[in-house]
Amino acid sequence: DADVTQTPRNRITKTGKRIMLECSQTKGHDRMYWYRQDPGLGLRLIYYSFDVKDINKGEISDGYSVSRQAQAKFSLSLESAIPNQTALYFCATSDFGTGSGELFFGEGSRLTVL
Amino acid sequence: GQQLNQSPQSMFIQEGEDVSMNCTSSSIFNTWLWYKQDPGEGPVLLIALYKAGELTSNGRLTAQFGITRKDSFLNISASIPSDVGIYFCAGQLIRAGNQFYFGTGTSLTVIP
């Protein structure tokens, strides 16, 4: 089983719909992230959380919100999806407490907004 | 946001050839990471670098943390078809809340 699990893996929705992408991890890491990947633009940070109740905006947070329900769970919401939010979304975790500074990714959630 | 310039954008090579790609930035990073991404999958960590000048290998892959801490390179020796994919560099900035910044990727195609 994957250490970082994302659901759903694929989703097609319509403009204006509310969408939630969920992420859970079994790595025991304290830090969790949501990234968006677009062709030619690399990975861009949406939101990140260093612990439960800690939420920080990333580079492209507009139009998104997050919830850190537990150390192992971090969900991303699009309150009213729009077509330019069509992208591949990745959840990631890291454990800076060990000094490793390494980032581990889920398998991605492909979102299409029509 | 921070910019990581990764080059080349794409490479088409013959099986058995060596490959080199690099990332540069105007900022100083404390960690450099190299990832590989297969189609439809998440990036997988290949090599992590933590000290300026560090040279680390993982099988046929070798990566170095530049002395200035503003760059890193990844070499793949004797490429094989399963090396096909997109390779990303990532740098971590302590002063930016330990955020990671990514290059735009190098797409590698290996011709058998």
Coordinates of N, CA and C in Angstrom, one line a residue:
Chain A
D1 N 0.8 -1.2 0.0 CA 0.0 0.0 0.0 C 0.9 1.3 0.0
A2 N 0.4 2.3 -0.7 CA 1.1 3.5 -0.8 C 1.2 4.2 0.6
D3 N 2.3 4.9 0.9 CA 2.5 5.6 2.1 C 1.6 6.9 2.1
V4 N 1.5 7.5 1.0 CA 0.7 8.7 0.8 C -0.4 8.4 -0.2
T5 N -1.7 8.4 0.2 CA -2.8 8.0 -0.6 C -3.7 9.1 -0.9
Q6 N -4.0 9.3 -2.2 CA -4.9 10.4 -2.6 C -6.2 9.8 -3.2
T7 N -7.3 10.4 -2.8 CA -8.6 10.1 -3.4 C -9.4 11.3 -3.8
P8 N -10.1 11.3 -4.9 CA -10.1 10.3 -6.0 C -8.8 10.4 -6.8
R9 N -8.5 9.4 -7.6 CA -7.4 9.5 -8.5 C -7.7 10.3 -9.8
N10 N -9.0 10.3 -10.2 CA -9.5 11.0 -11.3 C -10.9 11.5 -11.0
R11 N -11.1 12.8 -11.5 CA -12.4 13.4 -11.3 C -12.7 14.3 -12.4
I12 N -13.9 14.2 -12.9 CA -14.4 15.2 -13.9 C -15.6 15.8 -13.3
T13 N -15.6 17.2 -13.4 CA -16.7 17.9 -12.8 C -17.0 19.1 -13.6
K14 N -18.1 19.8 -13.2 CA -18.5 21.0 -14.0 C -18.2 22.3 -13.2
T15 N -18.1 23.3 -14.0 CA -17.9 24.6 -13.4 C -18.9 25.0 -12.3
G16 N -18.4 25.5 -11.2 CA -19.2 25.9 -10.1 C -19.4 24.8 -9.1
K17 N -19.1 23.6 -9.3 CA -19.2 22.5 -8.4 C -18.2 22.6 -7.3
R18 N -18.5 22.1 -6.1 CA -17.6 22.0 -5.0 C -16.9 20.6 -5.1
I19 N -15.6 20.7 -5.0 CA -14.8 19.4 -5.1 C -13.8 19.3 -3.9
M20 N -13.7 18.1 -3.4 CA -12.7 17.9 -2.3 C -11.8 16.7 -2.7
L21 N -10.5 17.0 -2.6 CA -9.5 16.0 -2.8 C -8.9 15.6 -1.4
E22 N -8.8 14.3 -1.2 CA -8.4 13.9 0.2 C -7.0 13.2 0.1
C23 N -6.3 13.4 1.2 CA -4.9 12.8 1.3 C -4.8 12.2 2.7
S24 N -4.3 11.0 2.7 CA -3.9 10.4 4.0 C -2.5 9.8 3.9
Q25 N -1.8 9.8 5.0 CA -0.5 9.2 5.0 C -0.2 8.3 6.2
T26 N 0.6 7.3 6.0 CA 1.0 6.4 7.0 C 2.4 6.5 7.4
K27 N 3.1 7.6 7.0 CA 4.5 7.8 7.2 C 4.7 8.4 8.6
G28 N 3.7 8.9 9.3 CA 3.9 9.5 10.6 C 4.5 10.9 10.5
H29 N 4.5 11.5 9.3 CA 5.1 12.8 9.1 C 4.2 13.9 9.6
D30 N 4.9 15.0 10.1 CA 4.1 16.1 10.6 C 3.7 17.1 9.6
R31 N 4.5 17.2 8.5 CA 4.2 18.2 7.5 C 3.5 17.6 6.3
M32 N 2.5 18.3 5.8 CA 1.8 17.9 4.6 C 1.6 19.1 3.7
Y33 N 1.5 18.8 2.4 CA 1.5 19.8 1.3 C 0.5 19.4 0.3
W34 N 0.0 20.4 -0.4 CA -0.8 20.2 -1.7 C -0.1 21.0 -2.8
Y35 N 0.2 20.3 -3.9 CA 0.8 21.0 -5.0 C -0.1 20.8 -6.2
R36 N 0.1 21.7 -7.2 CA -0.6 21.6 -8.5 C 0.5 21.5 -9.5
Q37 N 0.2 20.6 -10.5 CA 1.2 20.4 -11.6 C 0.5 20.7 -12.9
D38 N 1.0 21.6 -13.7 CA 0.6 21.9 -15.0 C 1.7 21.8 -16.0
P39 N 1.4 21.3 -17.2 CA 2.5 21.1 -18.2 C 3.3 22.4 -18.4
G40 N 4.6 22.2 -18.3 CA 5.6 23.3 -18.5 C 5.7 24.3 -17.3
L41 N 5.0 24.1 -16.3 CA 5.0 24.9 -15.1 C 5.6 24.3 -13.9
G42 N 5.9 23.0 -13.9 CA 6.4 22.3 -12.8 C 5.3 22.2 -11.7
L43 N 5.8 22.0 -10.5 CA 4.9 21.8 -9.3 C 4.9 23.1 -8.5
R44 N 3.7 23.6 -8.3 CA 3.5 24.8 -7.5 C 2.7 24.6 -6.3
L45 N 3.1 25.2 -5.2 CA 2.6 24.9 -3.9 C 1.3 25.7 -3.7
I46 N 0.2 25.0 -3.2 CA -1.1 25.6 -3.0 C -1.2 26.0 -1.5
Y47 N -1.1 25.0 -0.6 CA -1.2 25.1 0.8 C -0.2 24.1 1.5
Y48 N 0.2 24.5 2.7 CA 1.0 23.5 3.4 C 0.6 23.6 4.9
S49 N 0.9 22.5 5.6 CA 0.6 22.5 7.1 C 1.7 21.8 7.8
F50 N 2.2 22.4 8.8 CA 3.3 21.8 9.6 C 2.8 21.0 10.8
D51 N 1.6 21.1 11.1 CA 1.0 20.3 12.2 C -0.5 20.5 12.1
V52 N -1.2 19.7 12.9 CA -2.7 19.9 13.0 C -2.9 21.3 13.5
K53 N -3.9 22.0 12.9 CA -4.3 23.4 13.2 C -3.3 24.4 12.6
D54 N -2.3 24.0 12.0 CA -1.4 24.9 11.3 C -1.6 24.9 9.8
I55 N -2.1 26.0 9.2 CA -2.3 26.1 7.8 C -1.6 27.3 7.2
N56 N -0.9 27.1 6.1 CA -0.2 28.2 5.5 C -0.5 28.3 4.0
K57 N -0.6 29.5 3.5 CA -0.9 29.6 2.1 C 0.4 29.4 1.3
G58 N 0.3 28.8 0.2 CA 1.5 28.7 -0.7 C 1.4 29.7 -1.8
E59 N 2.1 29.4 -2.9 CA 2.2 30.3 -4.0 C 0.9 30.6 -4.7
I60 N 0.0 29.6 -4.8 CA -1.2 29.8 -5.6 C -2.4 29.3 -4.8
S61 N -2.7 30.0 -3.7 CA -3.8 29.5 -2.8 C -5.2 30.0 -3.2
D62 N -5.3 31.1 -4.0 CA -6.6 31.6 -4.4 C -7.5 30.6 -5.1
G63 N -8.7 30.5 -4.6 CA -9.7 29.5 -5.2 C -9.6 28.2 -4.5
Y64 N -8.7 28.0 -3.5 CA -8.6 26.7 -2.8 C -8.7 27.0 -1.3
S65 N -9.1 25.9 -0.6 CA -9.0 25.9 0.9 C -8.6 24.5 1.3
V66 N -8.1 24.4 2.5 CA -7.6 23.1 3.0 C -8.1 22.9 4.4
S67 N -8.0 21.6 4.8 CA -8.4 21.3 6.2 C -7.4 20.2 6.7
R68 N -6.8 20.4 7.8 CA -5.9 19.3 8.4 C -6.7 18.7 9.6
Q69 N -7.4 17.6 9.2 CA -8.3 17.0 10.2 C -7.6 16.2 11.3
A70 N -6.4 15.7 10.9 CA -5.6 14.9 11.8 C -4.2 15.0 11.3
Q71 N -3.2 14.5 12.1 CA -1.9 14.5 11.6 C -1.7 13.7 10.2
A72 N -2.6 12.7 10.1 CA -2.4 11.9 8.9 C -3.3 12.3 7.7
K73 N -4.1 13.3 7.9 CA -5.1 13.7 6.9 C -5.1 15.2 6.5
F74 N -5.1 15.4 5.2 CA -5.0 16.8 4.7 C -5.8 16.9 3.5
S75 N -6.9 17.7 3.5 CA -7.8 17.7 2.3 C -7.8 19.0 1.7
L76 N -8.0 19.0 0.4 CA -8.0 20.2 -0.5 C -9.4 20.4 -1.0
S77 N -9.9 21.6 -0.9 CA -11.2 21.9 -1.5 C -11.2 23.0 -2.5
L78 N -12.0 22.8 -3.5 CA -12.3 23.8 -4.5 C -13.8 24.2 -4.3
E79 N -14.0 25.4 -3.7 CA -15.4 25.7 -3.4 C -16.3 25.9 -4.6
S80 N -15.7 26.4 -5.6 CA -16.5 26.6 -6.9 C -15.5 26.4 -8.0
A81 N -15.4 25.2 -8.5 CA -14.4 24.9 -9.5 C -14.6 25.7 -10.8
I82 N -13.4 26.0 -11.4 CA -13.4 26.7 -12.7 C -12.5 26.0 -13.6
P83 N -12.7 26.1 -14.9 CA -11.9 25.3 -15.9 C -10.4 25.5 -15.7
N84 N -9.9 26.7 -15.3 CA -8.4 26.8 -15.2 C -7.9 26.1 -14.0
Q85 N -8.7 25.4 -13.2 CA -8.2 24.6 -12.1 C -8.1 23.1 -12.6
T86 N -8.3 22.9 -13.8 CA -8.0 21.6 -14.4 C -6.5 21.4 -14.3
A87 N -6.1 20.3 -13.6 CA -4.7 20.1 -13.4 C -4.5 18.7 -12.7
L88 N -3.2 18.4 -12.5 CA -2.9 17.2 -11.7 C -2.5 17.7 -10.3
Y89 N -3.1 17.2 -9.3 CA -2.9 17.7 -7.9 C -2.1 16.6 -7.1
F90 N -1.1 17.0 -6.4 CA -0.3 16.1 -5.6 C -0.3 16.5 -4.1
C91 N -0.5 15.5 -3.3 CA -0.3 15.7 -1.9 C 1.1 15.2 -1.6
A92 N 1.8 15.8 -0.6 CA 3.1 15.4 -0.2 C 3.3 15.5 1.3
T93 N 4.3 14.8 1.8 CA 4.6 14.8 3.2 C 6.1 15.0 3.4
S94 N 6.5 15.5 4.5 CA 7.9 15.5 4.9 C 7.9 15.5 6.4
D95 N 9.1 15.1 6.9 CA 9.3 15.0 8.4 C 10.6 15.7 8.7
F96 N 10.5 17.0 8.8 CA 11.7 17.8 9.1 C 12.3 17.5 10.4
G97 N 11.5 17.0 11.3 CA 12.0 16.7 12.6 C 13.2 15.7 12.6
T98 N 13.3 14.9 11.6 CA 14.4 13.9 11.5 C 15.6 14.6 10.8
G99 N 15.4 15.8 10.3 CA 16.5 16.5 9.6 C 16.6 16.0 8.2
S100 N 15.7 15.1 7.7 CA 15.9 14.6 6.4 C 15.6 15.6 5.3
G101 N 14.6 16.4 5.5 CA 14.2 17.4 4.5 C 13.7 16.8 3.2
E102 N 13.3 15.6 3.2 CA 12.8 14.9 2.0 C 11.3 15.0 1.9
L103 N 10.8 15.1 0.6 CA 9.4 15.3 0.3 C 8.9 14.0 -0.4
F104 N 7.8 13.4 0.1 CA 7.3 12.2 -0.4 C 5.9 12.5 -1.0
F105 N 5.7 12.0 -2.2 CA 4.4 12.4 -2.9 C 3.4 11.2 -3.0
G106 N 2.2 11.6 -3.1 CA 1.1 10.6 -3.4 C 1.1 10.4 -4.9
E107 N 0.2 9.6 -5.4 CA 0.2 9.2 -6.8 C -0.6 10.2 -7.7
G108 N -1.2 11.2 -7.0 CA -1.8 12.3 -7.8 C -3.3 12.1 -8.0
S109 N -4.0 13.3 -8.1 CA -5.4 13.3 -8.4 C -5.6 14.2 -9.7
R110 N -6.1 13.6 -10.7 CA -6.3 14.3 -12.0 C -7.7 14.9 -12.0
L111 N -7.8 16.2 -12.0 CA -9.1 16.9 -11.9 C -9.3 17.6 -13.3
T112 N -10.5 17.4 -13.8 CA -10.9 18.1 -15.0 C -12.2 18.9 -14.7
V113 N -12.1 20.2 -15.0 CA -13.3 21.0 -14.8 C -13.8 21.5 -16.1
L114 N -15.1 21.1 -16.4 CA -15.6 21.4 -17.8 C -16.4 22.7 -17.7
Chain B
G1 N 7.4 33.7 -6.7 CA 8.0 32.6 -6.0 C 9.4 32.4 -6.5
Q2 N 10.2 31.5 -5.9 CA 11.5 31.2 -6.3 C 11.5 30.5 -7.6
Q3 N 12.5 30.8 -8.5 CA 12.6 30.2 -9.8 C 13.8 29.2 -9.8
L4 N 13.5 28.0 -10.2 CA 14.6 27.1 -10.5 C 14.6 26.8 -12.0
N5 N 15.7 27.1 -12.6 CA 15.9 27.0 -14.0 C 16.4 25.6 -14.3
Q6 N 15.7 24.7 -14.9 CA 16.1 23.4 -15.2 C 16.3 23.2 -16.7
S7 N 17.5 22.6 -17.0 CA 17.7 22.4 -18.4 C 18.5 21.1 -18.6
P8 N 18.3 20.5 -19.8 CA 17.4 20.9 -20.9 C 16.0 20.6 -20.6
Q9 N 15.1 21.1 -21.4 CA 13.6 20.8 -21.2 C 13.3 19.4 -21.6
S10 N 14.0 18.9 -22.7 CA 13.8 17.6 -23.2 C 15.1 17.0 -23.8
M11 N 15.2 15.7 -23.8 CA 16.3 15.0 -24.3 C 15.9 13.7 -25.0
F12 N 16.4 13.5 -26.2 CA 16.2 12.2 -26.9 C 17.6 11.6 -27.1
I13 N 17.8 10.4 -26.5 CA 19.1 9.8 -26.5 C 19.0 8.4 -26.9
Q14 N 20.1 7.8 -27.4 CA 20.2 6.4 -27.7 C 20.4 5.6 -26.4
E15 N 19.9 4.4 -26.3 CA 20.2 3.6 -25.2 C 21.6 3.4 -25.0
G16 N 22.1 3.5 -23.8 CA 23.5 3.3 -23.6 C 24.3 4.6 -23.4
E17 N 23.7 5.7 -23.8 CA 24.3 7.0 -23.7 C 24.2 7.5 -22.3
D18 N 25.1 8.4 -21.9 CA 25.0 9.1 -20.7 C 24.2 10.4 -20.8
V19 N 23.5 10.8 -19.7 CA 22.6 11.9 -19.7 C 23.1 12.9 -18.6
S20 N 23.0 14.2 -18.9 CA 23.2 15.2 -17.8 C 22.2 16.3 -17.9
M21 N 21.7 16.6 -16.7 CA 20.8 17.7 -16.6 C 21.1 18.5 -15.4
N22 N 20.7 19.8 -15.4 CA 21.0 20.6 -14.2 C 19.9 21.6 -13.8
C23 N 20.1 22.1 -12.6 CA 19.2 23.2 -12.1 C 20.0 24.3 -11.5
T24 N 19.6 25.5 -11.8 CA 20.2 26.7 -11.3 C 19.2 27.6 -10.7
S25 N 19.7 28.5 -9.8 CA 18.8 29.4 -9.1 C 19.6 30.6 -8.7
S26 N 18.9 31.7 -8.5 CA 19.5 32.9 -7.9 C 19.5 32.9 -6.4
S27 N 18.8 31.9 -5.8 CA 18.8 31.8 -4.4 C 19.7 30.6 -3.9
I28 N 20.0 30.7 -2.6 CA 20.8 29.7 -2.0 C 19.9 28.7 -1.3
F29 N 20.1 27.4 -1.7 CA 19.3 26.4 -1.1 C 20.1 25.5 -0.1
N30 N 19.3 25.0 0.9 CA 19.9 24.1 1.9 C 19.8 22.6 1.6
T31 N 18.9 22.3 0.7 CA 18.7 20.9 0.3 C 18.4 20.9 -1.2
W32 N 19.0 20.0 -1.9 CA 18.6 19.7 -3.3 C 18.1 18.3 -3.4
L33 N 17.0 18.2 -4.1 CA 16.4 16.8 -4.3 C 16.2 16.6 -5.8
W34 N 16.3 15.4 -6.2 CA 16.0 15.0 -7.6 C 15.0 13.9 -7.6
Y35 N 14.0 14.1 -8.5 CA 12.8 13.2 -8.6 C 12.7 12.7 -10.0
K36 N 12.0 11.5 -10.1 CA 11.6 11.1 -11.4 C 10.1 10.8 -11.4
Q37 N 9.4 11.2 -12.5 CA 8.0 11.0 -12.5 C 7.6 10.2 -13.8
D38 N 7.0 9.1 -13.6 CA 6.4 8.4 -14.7 C 5.0 8.8 -15.0
P39 N 4.6 8.6 -16.3 CA 3.2 9.1 -16.6 C 2.1 8.6 -15.7
G40 N 1.3 9.5 -15.2 CA 0.2 9.1 -14.4 C 0.6 8.7 -12.9
E41 N 1.8 9.0 -12.6 CA 2.3 8.7 -11.2 C 2.8 9.9 -10.5
G42 N 3.0 9.8 -9.2 CA 3.6 10.9 -8.5 C 5.2 10.8 -8.6
P43 N 5.8 12.0 -8.4 CA 7.3 12.0 -8.4 C 7.9 11.1 -7.3
V44 N 8.9 10.4 -7.7 CA 9.6 9.5 -6.8 C 11.0 10.0 -6.5
L45 N 11.4 10.1 -5.3 CA 12.7 10.7 -4.9 C 13.8 9.7 -5.3
L46 N 14.8 10.3 -6.0 CA 16.0 9.6 -6.5 C 17.2 9.8 -5.6
I47 N 17.5 11.1 -5.4 CA 18.7 11.4 -4.6 C 18.4 12.7 -3.8
A48 N 18.9 12.7 -2.6 CA 18.8 13.9 -1.8 C 20.2 14.4 -1.4
L49 N 20.4 15.7 -1.5 CA 21.7 16.3 -1.2 C 21.6 17.4 -0.1
Y50 N 22.5 17.4 0.8 CA 22.3 18.3 2.0 C 23.5 19.2 2.2
K51 N 24.6 19.0 1.6 CA 25.8 19.8 1.8 C 26.4 20.3 0.5
A52 N 26.9 21.6 0.5 CA 27.5 22.1 -0.6 C 28.7 21.2 -1.0
G53 N 28.8 20.9 -2.3 CA 29.9 20.1 -2.8 C 29.6 18.6 -2.7
E54 N 28.5 18.2 -2.0 CA 28.2 16.8 -1.9 C 28.0 16.1 -3.2
L55 N 28.5 14.9 -3.4 CA 28.3 14.1 -4.6 C 27.8 12.8 -4.1
T56 N 26.6 12.4 -4.6 CA 25.9 11.2 -4.1 C 25.5 10.4 -5.3
S57 N 25.6 9.1 -5.2 CA 25.2 8.2 -6.3 C 24.1 7.3 -5.8
N58 N 23.3 6.9 -6.8 CA 22.2 5.9 -6.5 C 22.2 5.0 -7.8
G59 N 23.0 3.9 -7.8 CA 23.1 3.1 -8.9 C 23.7 3.8 -10.1
R60 N 23.1 3.9 -11.2 CA 23.6 4.6 -12.4 C 23.4 6.2 -12.3
L61 N 22.8 6.6 -11.2 CA 22.5 8.1 -11.1 C 23.5 8.7 -10.1
T62 N 24.0 9.9 -10.5 CA 24.9 10.6 -9.7 C 24.4 12.1 -9.7
A63 N 24.4 12.7 -8.5 CA 24.0 14.1 -8.4 C 24.9 14.8 -7.5
Q64 N 25.1 16.1 -7.8 CA 26.0 16.9 -7.0 C 25.3 18.2 -6.5
F65 N 25.6 18.6 -5.3 CA 25.1 19.9 -4.7 C 26.2 20.9 -5.0
G66 N 25.9 21.9 -5.8 CA 26.9 22.9 -6.2 C 27.5 23.6 -5.1
I67 N 28.8 24.0 -5.3 CA 29.6 24.7 -4.2 C 28.9 26.0 -3.8
T68 N 28.3 26.7 -4.7 CA 27.7 28.0 -4.4 C 26.3 27.8 -3.8
R69 N 25.8 26.6 -3.7 CA 24.5 26.2 -3.2 C 23.4 26.7 -4.0
K70 N 23.7 27.2 -5.2 CA 22.7 27.7 -6.1 C 22.4 26.8 -7.3
D71 N 23.1 25.7 -7.3 CA 22.8 24.8 -8.5 C 23.1 23.3 -8.1
S72 N 22.6 22.5 -9.0 CA 22.8 21.0 -8.8 C 22.7 20.4 -10.1
F73 N 23.4 19.2 -10.3 CA 23.2 18.5 -11.5 C 22.9 17.0 -11.3
L74 N 22.3 16.4 -12.2 CA 22.0 14.9 -12.2 C 22.6 14.3 -13.4
N75 N 23.4 13.2 -13.3 CA 23.9 12.4 -14.4 C 23.3 11.1 -14.3
I76 N 23.0 10.5 -15.5 CA 22.5 9.1 -15.6 C 23.5 8.5 -16.6
S77 N 24.1 7.4 -16.1 CA 25.1 6.7 -17.0 C 24.5 5.5 -17.6
A78 N 24.9 5.2 -18.9 CA 24.5 4.0 -19.6 C 23.0 3.9 -19.6
S79 N 22.3 4.8 -20.1 CA 20.8 4.9 -20.1 C 20.1 3.6 -20.6
I80 N 19.0 3.3 -20.1 CA 18.2 2.1 -20.5 C 16.8 2.6 -20.7
P81 N 16.0 1.8 -21.4 CA 14.6 2.3 -21.8 C 13.8 2.7 -20.6
S82 N 13.9 2.0 -19.4 CA 13.1 2.4 -18.2 C 13.5 3.7 -17.6
D83 N 14.6 4.3 -18.1 CA 14.9 5.7 -17.6 C 14.0 6.7 -18.1
V84 N 13.2 6.4 -19.1 CA 12.2 7.3 -19.7 C 11.3 7.9 -18.6
G85 N 11.1 9.2 -18.7 CA 10.2 9.9 -17.7 C 10.6 11.3 -17.6
I86 N 10.0 12.0 -16.7 CA 10.3 13.4 -16.4 C 11.1 13.5 -15.1
Y87 N 12.2 14.2 -15.2 CA 13.1 14.4 -14.0 C 12.9 15.8 -13.5
F88 N 12.7 15.9 -12.2 CA 12.6 17.2 -11.6 C 13.6 17.5 -10.5
C89 N 14.1 18.7 -10.4 CA 14.9 19.1 -9.3 C 14.0 19.8 -8.3
A90 N 14.4 19.9 -7.1 CA 13.7 20.6 -6.1 C 14.7 21.2 -5.1
G91 N 14.5 22.4 -4.7 CA 15.4 23.0 -3.7 C 14.6 23.4 -2.5
Q92 N 15.2 23.3 -1.3 CA 14.5 23.7 -0.1 C 15.1 24.9 0.5
L93 N 14.3 25.9 0.8 CA 14.8 27.2 1.4 C 14.4 27.2 2.9
I94 N 15.3 27.3 3.8 CA 14.9 27.4 5.2 C 14.2 28.7 5.5
R95 N 14.7 29.8 4.9 CA 14.2 31.1 5.2 C 12.7 31.3 4.7
A96 N 12.3 30.4 3.8 CA 10.9 30.5 3.3 C 10.1 29.5 4.0
G97 N 10.3 29.2 5.3 CA 9.5 28.3 6.0 C 9.7 26.8 5.5
N98 N 10.9 26.6 5.1 CA 11.3 25.2 4.6 C 10.5 24.8 3.4
Q99 N 10.0 25.7 2.6 CA 9.3 25.3 1.4 C 10.2 24.7 0.4
F100 N 9.6 23.9 -0.5 CA 10.4 23.3 -1.6 C 9.9 24.0 -2.9
Y101 N 10.9 24.2 -3.7 CA 10.6 24.8 -5.0 C 11.1 23.9 -6.1
F102 N 10.4 23.8 -7.2 CA 10.7 22.8 -8.2 C 11.1 23.4 -9.5
G103 N 11.9 22.7 -10.2 CA 12.2 23.0 -11.6 C 11.1 22.6 -12.5
T104 N 11.1 23.0 -13.8 CA 10.0 22.7 -14.7 C 10.1 21.3 -15.3
G105 N 11.2 20.6 -15.0 CA 11.3 19.2 -15.5 C 12.1 19.1 -16.8
T106 N 12.8 17.9 -16.9 CA 13.5 17.5 -18.1 C 12.8 16.2 -18.5
S107 N 12.3 16.2 -19.7 CA 11.6 15.0 -20.3 C 12.7 14.2 -21.0
L108 N 12.9 12.9 -20.6 CA 13.9 12.1 -21.1 C 13.2 11.0 -22.0
T109 N 13.7 10.8 -23.2 CA 13.3 9.7 -24.1 C 14.5 8.9 -24.4
V110 N 14.4 7.6 -24.2 CA 15.5 6.8 -24.5 C 15.1 5.9 -25.7
I111 N 15.9 6.0 -26.8 CA 15.6 5.2 -28.0 C 16.4 3.9 -28.0
P112 N 15.6 2.8 -28.0 CA 16.3 1.5 -27.9 C 17.2 1.2 -29.1

